[in-house]
mmCIF file of C-alpha atoms in Angstrom:
data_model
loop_
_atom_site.group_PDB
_atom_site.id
_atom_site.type_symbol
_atom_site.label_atom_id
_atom_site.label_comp_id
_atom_site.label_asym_id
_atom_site.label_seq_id
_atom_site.Cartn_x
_atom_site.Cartn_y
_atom_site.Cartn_z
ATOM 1 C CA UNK A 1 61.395 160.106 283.073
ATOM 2 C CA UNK A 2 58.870 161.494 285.465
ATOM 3 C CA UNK A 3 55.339 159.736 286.681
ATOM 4 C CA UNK A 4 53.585 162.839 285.586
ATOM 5 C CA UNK A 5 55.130 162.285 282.352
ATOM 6 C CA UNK A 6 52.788 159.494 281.843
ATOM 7 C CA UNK A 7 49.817 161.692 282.734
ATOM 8 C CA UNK A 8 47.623 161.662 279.468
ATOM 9 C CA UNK A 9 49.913 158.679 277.345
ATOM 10 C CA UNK A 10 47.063 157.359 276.288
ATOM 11 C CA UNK A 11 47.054 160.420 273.863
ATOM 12 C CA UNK A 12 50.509 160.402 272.782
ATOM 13 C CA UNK A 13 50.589 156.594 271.985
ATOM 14 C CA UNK A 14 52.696 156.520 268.728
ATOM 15 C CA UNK A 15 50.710 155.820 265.249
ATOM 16 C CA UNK A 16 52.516 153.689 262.782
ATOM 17 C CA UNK A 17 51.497 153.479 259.291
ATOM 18 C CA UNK A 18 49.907 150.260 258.070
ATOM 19 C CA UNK A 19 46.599 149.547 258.046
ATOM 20 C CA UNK A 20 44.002 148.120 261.255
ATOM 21 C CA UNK A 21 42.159 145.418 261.793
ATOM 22 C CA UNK A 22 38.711 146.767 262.254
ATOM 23 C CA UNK A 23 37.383 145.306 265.633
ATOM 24 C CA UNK A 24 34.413 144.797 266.914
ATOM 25 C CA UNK A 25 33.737 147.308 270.153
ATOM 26 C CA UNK A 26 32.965 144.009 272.345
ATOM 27 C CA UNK A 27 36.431 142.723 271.598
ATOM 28 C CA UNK A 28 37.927 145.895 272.648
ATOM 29 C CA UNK A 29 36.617 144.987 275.939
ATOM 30 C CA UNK A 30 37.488 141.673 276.297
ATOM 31 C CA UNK A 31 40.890 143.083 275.173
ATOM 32 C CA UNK A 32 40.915 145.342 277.785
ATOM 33 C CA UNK A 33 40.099 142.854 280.643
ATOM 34 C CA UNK A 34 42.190 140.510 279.877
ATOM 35 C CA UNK A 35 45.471 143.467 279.869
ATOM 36 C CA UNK A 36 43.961 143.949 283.445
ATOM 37 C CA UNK A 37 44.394 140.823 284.175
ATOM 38 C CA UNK A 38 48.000 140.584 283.090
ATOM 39 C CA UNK A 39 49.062 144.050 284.377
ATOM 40 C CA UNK A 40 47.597 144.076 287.495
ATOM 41 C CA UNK A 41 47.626 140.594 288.560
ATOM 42 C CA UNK A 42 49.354 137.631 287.034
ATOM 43 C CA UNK A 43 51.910 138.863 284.386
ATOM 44 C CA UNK A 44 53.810 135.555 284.974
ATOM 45 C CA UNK A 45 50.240 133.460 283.761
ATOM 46 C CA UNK A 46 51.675 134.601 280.076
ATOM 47 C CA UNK A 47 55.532 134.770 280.673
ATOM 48 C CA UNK A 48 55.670 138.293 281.056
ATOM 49 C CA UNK A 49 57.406 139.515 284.778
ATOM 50 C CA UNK A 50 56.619 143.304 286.667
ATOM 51 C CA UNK A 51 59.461 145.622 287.471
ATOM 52 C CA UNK A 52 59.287 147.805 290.632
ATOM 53 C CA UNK A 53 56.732 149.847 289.221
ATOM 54 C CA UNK A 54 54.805 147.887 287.398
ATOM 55 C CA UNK A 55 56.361 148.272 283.799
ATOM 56 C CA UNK A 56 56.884 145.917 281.052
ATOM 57 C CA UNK A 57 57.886 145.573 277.720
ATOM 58 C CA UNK A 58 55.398 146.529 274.630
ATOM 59 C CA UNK A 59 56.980 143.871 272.255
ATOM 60 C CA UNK A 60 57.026 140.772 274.778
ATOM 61 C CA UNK A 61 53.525 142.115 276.135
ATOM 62 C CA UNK A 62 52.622 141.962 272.275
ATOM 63 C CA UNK A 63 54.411 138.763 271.393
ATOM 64 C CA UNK A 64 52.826 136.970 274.786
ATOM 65 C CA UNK A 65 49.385 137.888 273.978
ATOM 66 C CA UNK A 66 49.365 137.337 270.356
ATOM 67 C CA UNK A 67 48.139 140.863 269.968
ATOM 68 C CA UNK A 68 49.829 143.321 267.192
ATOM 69 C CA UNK A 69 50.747 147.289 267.978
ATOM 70 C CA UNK A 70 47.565 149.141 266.411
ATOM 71 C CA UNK A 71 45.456 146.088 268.697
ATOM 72 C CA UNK A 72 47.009 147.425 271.577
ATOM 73 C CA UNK A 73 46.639 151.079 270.442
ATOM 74 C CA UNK A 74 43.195 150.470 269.974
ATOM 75 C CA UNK A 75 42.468 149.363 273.732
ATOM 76 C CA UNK A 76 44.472 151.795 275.181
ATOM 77 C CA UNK A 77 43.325 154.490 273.466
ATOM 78 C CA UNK A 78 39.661 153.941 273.451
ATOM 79 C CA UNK A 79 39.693 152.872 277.471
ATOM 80 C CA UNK A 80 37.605 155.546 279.395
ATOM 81 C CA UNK A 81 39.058 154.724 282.628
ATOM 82 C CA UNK A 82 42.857 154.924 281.128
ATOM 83 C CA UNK A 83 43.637 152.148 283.188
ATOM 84 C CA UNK A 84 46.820 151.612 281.044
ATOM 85 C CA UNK A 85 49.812 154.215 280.690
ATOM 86 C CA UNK A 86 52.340 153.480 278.357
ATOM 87 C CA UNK A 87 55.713 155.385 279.038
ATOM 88 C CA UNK A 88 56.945 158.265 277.102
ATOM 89 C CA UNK A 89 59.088 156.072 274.902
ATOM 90 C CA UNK A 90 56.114 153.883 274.129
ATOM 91 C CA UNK A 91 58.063 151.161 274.329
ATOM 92 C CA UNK A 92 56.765 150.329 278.183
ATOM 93 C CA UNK A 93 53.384 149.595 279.484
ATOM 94 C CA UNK A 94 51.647 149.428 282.854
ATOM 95 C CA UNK A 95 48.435 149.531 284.871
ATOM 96 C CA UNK A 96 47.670 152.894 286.516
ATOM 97 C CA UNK A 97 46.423 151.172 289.548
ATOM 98 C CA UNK A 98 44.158 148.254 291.138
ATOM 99 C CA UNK A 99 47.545 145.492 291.180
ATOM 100 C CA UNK A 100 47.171 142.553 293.295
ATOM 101 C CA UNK A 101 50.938 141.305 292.883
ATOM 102 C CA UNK A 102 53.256 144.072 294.616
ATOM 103 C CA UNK A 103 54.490 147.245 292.670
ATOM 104 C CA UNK A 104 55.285 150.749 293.843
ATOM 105 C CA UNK A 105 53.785 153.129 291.582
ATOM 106 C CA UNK A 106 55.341 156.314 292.514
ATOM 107 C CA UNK A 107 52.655 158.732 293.711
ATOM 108 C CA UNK A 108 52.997 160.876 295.251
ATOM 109 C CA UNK A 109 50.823 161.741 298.678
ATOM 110 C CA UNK A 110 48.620 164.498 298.020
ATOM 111 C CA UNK A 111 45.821 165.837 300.123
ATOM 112 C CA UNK A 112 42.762 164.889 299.119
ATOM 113 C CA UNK A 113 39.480 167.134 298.404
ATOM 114 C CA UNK A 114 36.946 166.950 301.435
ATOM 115 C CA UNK A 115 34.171 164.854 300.076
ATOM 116 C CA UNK A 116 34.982 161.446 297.808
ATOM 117 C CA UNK A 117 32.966 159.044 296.157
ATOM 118 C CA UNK A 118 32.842 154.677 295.913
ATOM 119 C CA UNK A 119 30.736 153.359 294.015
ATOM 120 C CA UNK A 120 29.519 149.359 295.320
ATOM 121 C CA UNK A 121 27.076 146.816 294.775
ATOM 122 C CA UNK A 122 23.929 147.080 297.321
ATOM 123 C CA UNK A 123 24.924 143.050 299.062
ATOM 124 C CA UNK A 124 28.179 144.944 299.738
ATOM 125 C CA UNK A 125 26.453 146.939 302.273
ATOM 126 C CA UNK A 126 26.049 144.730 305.167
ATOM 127 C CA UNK A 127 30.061 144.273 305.595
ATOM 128 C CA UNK A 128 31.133 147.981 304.562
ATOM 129 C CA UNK A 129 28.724 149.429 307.310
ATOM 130 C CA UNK A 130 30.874 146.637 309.844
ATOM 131 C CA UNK A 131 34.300 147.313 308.222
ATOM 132 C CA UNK A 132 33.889 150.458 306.378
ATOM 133 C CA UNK A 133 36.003 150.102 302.983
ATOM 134 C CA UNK A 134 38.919 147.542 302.481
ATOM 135 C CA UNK A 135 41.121 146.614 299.624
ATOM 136 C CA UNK A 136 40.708 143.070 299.040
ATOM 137 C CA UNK A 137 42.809 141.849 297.321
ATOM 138 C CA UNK A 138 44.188 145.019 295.753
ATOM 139 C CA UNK A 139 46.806 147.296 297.478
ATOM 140 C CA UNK A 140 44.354 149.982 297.975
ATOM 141 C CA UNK A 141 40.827 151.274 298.411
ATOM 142 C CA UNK A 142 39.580 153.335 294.947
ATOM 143 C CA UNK A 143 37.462 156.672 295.305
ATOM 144 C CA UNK A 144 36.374 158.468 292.429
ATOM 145 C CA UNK A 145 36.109 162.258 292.489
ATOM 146 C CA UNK A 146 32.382 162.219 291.377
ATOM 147 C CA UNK A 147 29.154 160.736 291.825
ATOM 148 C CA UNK A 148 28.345 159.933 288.610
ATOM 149 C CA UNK A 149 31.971 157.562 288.161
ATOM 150 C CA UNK A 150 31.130 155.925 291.287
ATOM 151 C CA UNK A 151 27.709 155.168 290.405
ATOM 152 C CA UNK A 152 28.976 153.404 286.782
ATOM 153 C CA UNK A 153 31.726 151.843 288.744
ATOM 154 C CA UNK A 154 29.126 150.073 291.358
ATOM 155 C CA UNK A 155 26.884 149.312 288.482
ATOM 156 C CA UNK A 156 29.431 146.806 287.482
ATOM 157 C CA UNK A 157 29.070 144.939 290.493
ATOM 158 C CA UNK A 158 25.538 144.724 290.881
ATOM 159 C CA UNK A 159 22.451 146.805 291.759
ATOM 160 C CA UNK A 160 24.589 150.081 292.218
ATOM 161 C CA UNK A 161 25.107 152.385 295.410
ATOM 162 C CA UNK A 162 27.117 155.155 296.142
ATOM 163 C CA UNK A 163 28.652 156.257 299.261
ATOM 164 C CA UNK A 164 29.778 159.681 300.318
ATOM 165 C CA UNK A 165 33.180 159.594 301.915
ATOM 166 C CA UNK A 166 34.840 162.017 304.511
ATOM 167 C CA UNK A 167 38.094 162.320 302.685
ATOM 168 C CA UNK A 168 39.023 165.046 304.706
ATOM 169 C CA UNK A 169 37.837 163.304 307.919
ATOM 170 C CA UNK A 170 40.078 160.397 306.803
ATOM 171 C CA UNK A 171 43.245 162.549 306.220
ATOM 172 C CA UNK A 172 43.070 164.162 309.075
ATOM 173 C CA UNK A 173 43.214 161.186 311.284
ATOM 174 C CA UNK A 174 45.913 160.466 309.415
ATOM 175 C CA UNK A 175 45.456 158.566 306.085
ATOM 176 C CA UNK A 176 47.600 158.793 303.127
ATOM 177 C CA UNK A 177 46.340 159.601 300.112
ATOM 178 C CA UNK A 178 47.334 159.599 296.502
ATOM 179 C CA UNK A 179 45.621 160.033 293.097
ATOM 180 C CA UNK A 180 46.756 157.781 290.259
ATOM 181 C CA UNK A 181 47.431 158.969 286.429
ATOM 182 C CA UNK A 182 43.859 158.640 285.456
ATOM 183 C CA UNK A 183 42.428 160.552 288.469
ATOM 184 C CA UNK A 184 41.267 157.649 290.659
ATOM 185 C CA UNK A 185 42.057 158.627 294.664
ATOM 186 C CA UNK A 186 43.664 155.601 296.543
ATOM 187 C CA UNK A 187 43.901 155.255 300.474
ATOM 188 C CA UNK A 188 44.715 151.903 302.795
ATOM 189 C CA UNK A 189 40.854 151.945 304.208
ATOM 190 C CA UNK A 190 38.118 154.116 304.830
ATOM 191 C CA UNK A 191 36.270 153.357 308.548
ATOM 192 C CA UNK A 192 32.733 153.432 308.562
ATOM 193 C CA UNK A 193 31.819 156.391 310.744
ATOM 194 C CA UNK A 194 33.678 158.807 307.300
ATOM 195 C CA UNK A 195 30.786 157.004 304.993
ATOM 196 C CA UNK A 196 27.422 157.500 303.966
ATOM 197 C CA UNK A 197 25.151 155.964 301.418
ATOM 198 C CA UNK A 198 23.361 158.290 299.063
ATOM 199 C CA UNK A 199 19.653 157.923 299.099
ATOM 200 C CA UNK A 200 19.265 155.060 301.785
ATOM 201 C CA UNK A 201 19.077 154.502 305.459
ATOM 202 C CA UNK A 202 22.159 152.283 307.109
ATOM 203 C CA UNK A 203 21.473 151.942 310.764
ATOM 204 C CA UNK A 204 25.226 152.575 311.993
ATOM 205 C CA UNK A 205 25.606 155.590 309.777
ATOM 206 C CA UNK A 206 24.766 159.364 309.879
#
């Protein structure tokens, strides 16, 4: 089994007869961050443990959250972001990326095209134009390939802004990149001379 195996899973999740529960949209989401939580940072808060690469089983996910297949389906399926990729069996499940507890995901380094997008909340600003972009608590920093993704991911933090990154800038000084299954770009950090915000003035920045 291959990583880009798992590239598009979301479509080929299996679909068992039997009727579904109709749920409410809203629930999908609260589905969907609490599997977040679990996959990408404290499996062990419901009994469930990681492998290497982040996998775990369907049935004990299903039987630790109380949740049945065509719930699961349902969130995986209808996530825009396909954070989740199940394996090709469908019997294995993991986050594509954003993991807090330590997992090697597989990708592979891949240059990266020259110009990058993150999308933050404005009170962010202050410390990325000191630090440029860190992780936190993840393993690495998250670009999107558009503006228009960044701009929906920032809005979720706040009063949205997007900044332009350098990704070729970064590469060639020597960062590693790689792009996860659902097309988010991941480096270590981004300094703040390879950023700019769209649309404002920061002092230190071109």
């Amino acid at each position: 089994m291959t990583t880009t195996a798992l590239v598009g899973a979301t479509v080929q999740i299996s679909r068992r007869a039997g009727s579904r529960r109709d749920v409410h949209p809203r629930d999908v989401v609260r589905r969907s961050k609490r599997l977040s939580y679990v996959l990408r940072h404290a499996p062990g808060s419901v009994g469930l443990t990681l492998d290497a690469a982040g996998w775990t089983d369907v049935d004990a996910l299903l039987a630790a959250l109380g949740w049945t297949r065509a719930e699961l389906e349902r969130v995986v399926a209808t996530n825009d972001k396909r954070r989740f990729a199940l394996d090709e069996s469908g019997t294995r499940i993991r986050a594509s990326q954003g993991h807090s507890v330590a997992v090697d995901l597989g990708y592979a380094a891949l240059t990266p095209p020259p110009v990058l997008f993150h999308g933050t909340a404005e009170r962010n600003l202050p410390a990325i134009e000191a630090e440029g972009l860190r992780p936190g608590r993840r393993h690495a920093v998250h670009l999107s390939p558009d503006e228009v993704t960044a701009r929906r991911v920032g809005a979720r933090h706040g009063r949205p802004v997007v900044l332009r990154v350098d990704a070729g800038g970064v590469a060639r000084d020597g960062a590693v990149f790689t792009r996860s299954a659902n097309g988010v770009w991941l480096v270590d950090a981004v300094p703040p001379r390879y950023l700019r915000a769209l649309g404002r003035q920061v002092a230190a920045w071109p």
